[in-house]
N, CA and C atoms as an extended XYZ file, in Angstrom:
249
Properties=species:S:1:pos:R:3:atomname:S:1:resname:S:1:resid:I:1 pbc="F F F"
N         0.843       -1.164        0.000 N   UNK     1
C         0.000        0.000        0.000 CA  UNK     1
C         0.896        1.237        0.000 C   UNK     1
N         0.683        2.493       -0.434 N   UNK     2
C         1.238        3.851       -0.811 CA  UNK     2
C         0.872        4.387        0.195 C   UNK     2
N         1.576        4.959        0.535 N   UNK     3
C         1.582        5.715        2.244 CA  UNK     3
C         1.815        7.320        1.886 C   UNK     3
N         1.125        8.366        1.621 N   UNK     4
C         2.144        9.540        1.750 CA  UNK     4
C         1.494       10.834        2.908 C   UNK     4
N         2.686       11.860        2.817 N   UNK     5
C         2.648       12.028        4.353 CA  UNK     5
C         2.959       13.753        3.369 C   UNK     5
N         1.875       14.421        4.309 N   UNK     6
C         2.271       15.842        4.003 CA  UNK     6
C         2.256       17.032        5.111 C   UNK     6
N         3.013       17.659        4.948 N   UNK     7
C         3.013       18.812        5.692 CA  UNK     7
C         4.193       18.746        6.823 C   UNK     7
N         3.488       18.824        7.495 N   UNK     8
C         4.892       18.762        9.040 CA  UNK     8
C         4.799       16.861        9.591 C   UNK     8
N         3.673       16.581        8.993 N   UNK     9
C         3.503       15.206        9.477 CA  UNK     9
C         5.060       14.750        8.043 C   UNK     9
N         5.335       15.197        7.059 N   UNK    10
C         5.813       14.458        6.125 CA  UNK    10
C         7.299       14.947        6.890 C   UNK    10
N         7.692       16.350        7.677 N   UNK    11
C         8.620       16.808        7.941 CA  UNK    11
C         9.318       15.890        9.025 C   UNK    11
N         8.203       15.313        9.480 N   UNK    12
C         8.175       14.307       10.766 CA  UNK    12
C         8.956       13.647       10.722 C   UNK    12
N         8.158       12.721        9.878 N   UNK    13
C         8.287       11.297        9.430 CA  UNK    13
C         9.580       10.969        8.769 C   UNK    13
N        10.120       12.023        7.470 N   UNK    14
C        11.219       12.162        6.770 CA  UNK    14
C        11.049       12.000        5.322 C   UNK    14
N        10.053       11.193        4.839 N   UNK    15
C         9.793       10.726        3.967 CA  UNK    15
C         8.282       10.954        3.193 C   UNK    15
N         8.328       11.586        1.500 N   UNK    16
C         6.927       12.179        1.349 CA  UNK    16
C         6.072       11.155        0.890 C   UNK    16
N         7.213        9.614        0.916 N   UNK    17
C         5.961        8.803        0.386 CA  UNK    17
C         6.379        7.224        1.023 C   UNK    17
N         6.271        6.236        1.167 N   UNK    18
C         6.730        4.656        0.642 CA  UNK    18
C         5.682        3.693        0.292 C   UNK    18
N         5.740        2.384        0.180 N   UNK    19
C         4.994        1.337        0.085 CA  UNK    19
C         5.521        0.697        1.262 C   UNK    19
N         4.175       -0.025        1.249 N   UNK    20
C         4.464       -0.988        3.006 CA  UNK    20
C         3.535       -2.078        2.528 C   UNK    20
N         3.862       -3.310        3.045 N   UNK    21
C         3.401       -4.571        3.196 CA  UNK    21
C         2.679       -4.037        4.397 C   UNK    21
N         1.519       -4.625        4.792 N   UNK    22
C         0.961       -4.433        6.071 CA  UNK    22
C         0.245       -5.842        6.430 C   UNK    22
N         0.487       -6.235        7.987 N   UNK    23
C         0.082       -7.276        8.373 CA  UNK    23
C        -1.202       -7.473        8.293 C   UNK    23
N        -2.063       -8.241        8.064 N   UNK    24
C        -3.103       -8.769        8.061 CA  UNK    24
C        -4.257       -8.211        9.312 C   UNK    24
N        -3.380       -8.137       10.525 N   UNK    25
C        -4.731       -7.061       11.742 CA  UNK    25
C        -4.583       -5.547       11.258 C   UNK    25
N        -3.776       -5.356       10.189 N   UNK    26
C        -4.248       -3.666       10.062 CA  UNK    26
C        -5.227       -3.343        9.303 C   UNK    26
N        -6.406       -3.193       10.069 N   UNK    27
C        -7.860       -2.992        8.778 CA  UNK    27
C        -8.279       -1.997        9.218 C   UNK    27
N        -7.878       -0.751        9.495 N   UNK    28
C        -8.788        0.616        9.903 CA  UNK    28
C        -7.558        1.540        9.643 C   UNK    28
N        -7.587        2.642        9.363 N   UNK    29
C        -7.113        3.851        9.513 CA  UNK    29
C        -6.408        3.811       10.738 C   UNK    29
N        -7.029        4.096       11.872 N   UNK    30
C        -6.488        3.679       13.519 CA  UNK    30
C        -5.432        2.648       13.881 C   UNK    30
N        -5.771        1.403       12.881 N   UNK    31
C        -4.622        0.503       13.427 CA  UNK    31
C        -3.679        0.575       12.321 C   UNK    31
N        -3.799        1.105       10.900 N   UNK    32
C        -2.291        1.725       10.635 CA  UNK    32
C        -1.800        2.449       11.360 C   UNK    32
N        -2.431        3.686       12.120 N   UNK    33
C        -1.434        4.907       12.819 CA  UNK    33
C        -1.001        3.902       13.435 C   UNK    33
N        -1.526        3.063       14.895 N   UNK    34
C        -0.961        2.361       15.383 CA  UNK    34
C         0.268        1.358       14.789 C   UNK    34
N        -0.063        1.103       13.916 N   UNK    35
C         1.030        0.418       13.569 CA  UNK    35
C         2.361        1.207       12.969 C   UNK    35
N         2.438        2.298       12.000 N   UNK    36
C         2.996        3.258       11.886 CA  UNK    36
C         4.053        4.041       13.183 C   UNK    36
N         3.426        4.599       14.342 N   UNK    37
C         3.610        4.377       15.257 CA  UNK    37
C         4.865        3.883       16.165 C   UNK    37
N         4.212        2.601       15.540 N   UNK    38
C         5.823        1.482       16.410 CA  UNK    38
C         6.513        1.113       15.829 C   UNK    38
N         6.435        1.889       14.789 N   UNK    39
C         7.702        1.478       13.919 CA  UNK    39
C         9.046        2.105       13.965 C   UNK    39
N         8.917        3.561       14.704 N   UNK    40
C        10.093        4.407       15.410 CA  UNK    40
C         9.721        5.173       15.505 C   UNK    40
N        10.819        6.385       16.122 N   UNK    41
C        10.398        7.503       17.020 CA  UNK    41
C         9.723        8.645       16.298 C   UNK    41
N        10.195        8.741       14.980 N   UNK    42
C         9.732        9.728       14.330 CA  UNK    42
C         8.339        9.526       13.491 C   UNK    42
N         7.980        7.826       13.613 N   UNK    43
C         6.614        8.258       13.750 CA  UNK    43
C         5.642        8.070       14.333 C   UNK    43
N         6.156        7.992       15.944 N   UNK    44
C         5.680        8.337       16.646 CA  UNK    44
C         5.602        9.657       17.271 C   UNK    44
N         6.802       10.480       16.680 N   UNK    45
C         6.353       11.798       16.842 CA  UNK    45
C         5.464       12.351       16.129 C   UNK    45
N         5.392       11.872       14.646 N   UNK    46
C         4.562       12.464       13.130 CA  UNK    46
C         3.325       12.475       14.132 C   UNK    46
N         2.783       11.085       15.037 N   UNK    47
C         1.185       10.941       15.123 CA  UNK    47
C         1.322       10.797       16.360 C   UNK    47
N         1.748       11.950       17.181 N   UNK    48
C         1.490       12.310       18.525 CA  UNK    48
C         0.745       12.595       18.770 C   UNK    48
N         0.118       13.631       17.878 N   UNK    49
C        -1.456       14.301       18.411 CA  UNK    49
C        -2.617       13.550       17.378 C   UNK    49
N        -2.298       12.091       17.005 N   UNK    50
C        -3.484       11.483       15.931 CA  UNK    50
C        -4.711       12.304       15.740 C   UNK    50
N        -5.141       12.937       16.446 N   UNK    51
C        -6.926       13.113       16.491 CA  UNK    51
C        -6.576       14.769       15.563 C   UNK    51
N        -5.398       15.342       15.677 N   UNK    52
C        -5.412       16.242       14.673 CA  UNK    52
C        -5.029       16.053       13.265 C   UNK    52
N        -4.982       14.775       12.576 N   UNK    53
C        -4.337       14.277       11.491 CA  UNK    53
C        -5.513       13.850       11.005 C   UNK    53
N        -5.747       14.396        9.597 N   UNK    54
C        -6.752       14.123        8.502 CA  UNK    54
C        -6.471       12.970        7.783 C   UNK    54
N        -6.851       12.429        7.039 N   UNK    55
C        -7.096       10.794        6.211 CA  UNK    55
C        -7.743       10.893        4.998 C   UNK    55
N        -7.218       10.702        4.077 N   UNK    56
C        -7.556       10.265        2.880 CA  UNK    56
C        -7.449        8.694        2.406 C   UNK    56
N        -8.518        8.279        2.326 N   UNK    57
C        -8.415        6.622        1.120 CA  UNK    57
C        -8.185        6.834       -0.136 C   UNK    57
N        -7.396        6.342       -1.017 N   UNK    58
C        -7.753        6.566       -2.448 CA  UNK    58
C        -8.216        7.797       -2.563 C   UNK    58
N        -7.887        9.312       -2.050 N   UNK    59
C        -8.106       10.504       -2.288 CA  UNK    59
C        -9.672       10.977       -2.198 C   UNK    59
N       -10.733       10.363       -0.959 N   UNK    60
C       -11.716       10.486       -0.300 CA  UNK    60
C       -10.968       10.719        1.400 C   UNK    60
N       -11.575       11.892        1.676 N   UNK    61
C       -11.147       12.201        3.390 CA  UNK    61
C       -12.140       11.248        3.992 C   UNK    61
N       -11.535       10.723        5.277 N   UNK    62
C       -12.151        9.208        5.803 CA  UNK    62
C       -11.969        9.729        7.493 C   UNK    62
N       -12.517        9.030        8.525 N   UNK    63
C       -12.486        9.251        9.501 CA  UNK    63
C       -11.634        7.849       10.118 C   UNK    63
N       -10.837        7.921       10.890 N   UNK    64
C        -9.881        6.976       11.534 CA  UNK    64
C       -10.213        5.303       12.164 C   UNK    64
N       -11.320        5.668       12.096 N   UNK    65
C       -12.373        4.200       12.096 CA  UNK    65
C       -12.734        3.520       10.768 C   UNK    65
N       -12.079        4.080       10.128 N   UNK    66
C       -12.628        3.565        8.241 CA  UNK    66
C       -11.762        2.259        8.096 C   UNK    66
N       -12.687        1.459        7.572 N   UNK    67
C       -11.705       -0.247        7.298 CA  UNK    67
C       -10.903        0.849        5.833 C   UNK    67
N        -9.607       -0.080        5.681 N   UNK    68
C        -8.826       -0.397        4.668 CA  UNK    68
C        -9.346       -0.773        3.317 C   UNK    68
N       -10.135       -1.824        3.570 N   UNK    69
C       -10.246       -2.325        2.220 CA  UNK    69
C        -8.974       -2.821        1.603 C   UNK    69
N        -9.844       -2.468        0.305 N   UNK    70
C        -8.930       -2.615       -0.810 CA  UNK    70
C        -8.252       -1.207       -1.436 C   UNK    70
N        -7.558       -0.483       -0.555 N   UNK    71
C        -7.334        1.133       -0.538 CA  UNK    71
C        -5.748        0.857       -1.600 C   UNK    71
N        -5.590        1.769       -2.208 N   UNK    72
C        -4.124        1.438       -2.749 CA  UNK    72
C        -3.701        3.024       -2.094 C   UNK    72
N        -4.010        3.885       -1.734 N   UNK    73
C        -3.327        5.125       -1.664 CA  UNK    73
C        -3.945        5.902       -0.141 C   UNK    73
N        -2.889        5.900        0.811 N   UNK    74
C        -3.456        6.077        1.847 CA  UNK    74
C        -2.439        7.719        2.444 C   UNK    74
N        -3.284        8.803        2.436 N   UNK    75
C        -2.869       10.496        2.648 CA  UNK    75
C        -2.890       10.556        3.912 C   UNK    75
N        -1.605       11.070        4.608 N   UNK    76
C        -1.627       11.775        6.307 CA  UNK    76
C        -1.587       13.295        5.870 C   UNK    76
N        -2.318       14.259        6.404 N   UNK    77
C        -2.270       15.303        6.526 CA  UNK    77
C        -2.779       16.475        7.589 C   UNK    77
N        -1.847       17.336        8.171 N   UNK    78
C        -2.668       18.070        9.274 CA  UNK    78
C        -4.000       18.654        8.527 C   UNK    78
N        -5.075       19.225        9.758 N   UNK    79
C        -5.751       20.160        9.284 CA  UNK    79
C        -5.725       21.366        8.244 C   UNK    79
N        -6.494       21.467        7.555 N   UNK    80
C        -6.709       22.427        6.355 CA  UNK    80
C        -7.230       23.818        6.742 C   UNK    80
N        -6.494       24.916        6.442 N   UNK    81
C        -7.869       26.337        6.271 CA  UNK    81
C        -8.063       26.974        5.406 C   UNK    81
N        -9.088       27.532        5.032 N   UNK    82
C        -9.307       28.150        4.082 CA  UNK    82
C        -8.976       29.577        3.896 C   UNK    82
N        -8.800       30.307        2.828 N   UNK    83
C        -8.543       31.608        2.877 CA  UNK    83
C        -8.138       32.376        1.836 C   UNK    83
């Protein structure tokens, strides 16, 4: 799956994009962060404050409880404003 990461979450993390194999219990939005997460410090710093980090599936904004599916393209991004 395509992972990409924007903003200060991408500044975070280090990286604006990769592919990841993901284990078989990651089926929600939530248990990628989680899994993401423990994968090291920096991204566990990226998703320190999770509940302020937006979600895109396949380029639809999703709420952190959303199954996976069959998603090929999965967006981290802080909040948006308009102006």
């Amino acid at each position: 799956m395509k992972i990409r990461y924007f903003a200060w979450v991408r500044e975070k993390v280090g990286v604006d994009e990769e592919t990841l194999d993901l284990p078989e219990s990651v089926t929600t939005v939530a248990h990628l962060i989680a899994f993401l997460k423990a994968r090291d410090e920096r991204y566990t710093m990226a998703f320190e404050e999770q509940d302020a980090i937006r979600v895109a599936l396949d380029q639809m904004h999703v709420e952190h409880d959303e199954p996976l599916g069959a998603t090929q393209e999965v967006a981290f991004f802080p909040p948006m404003t308009g102006g």
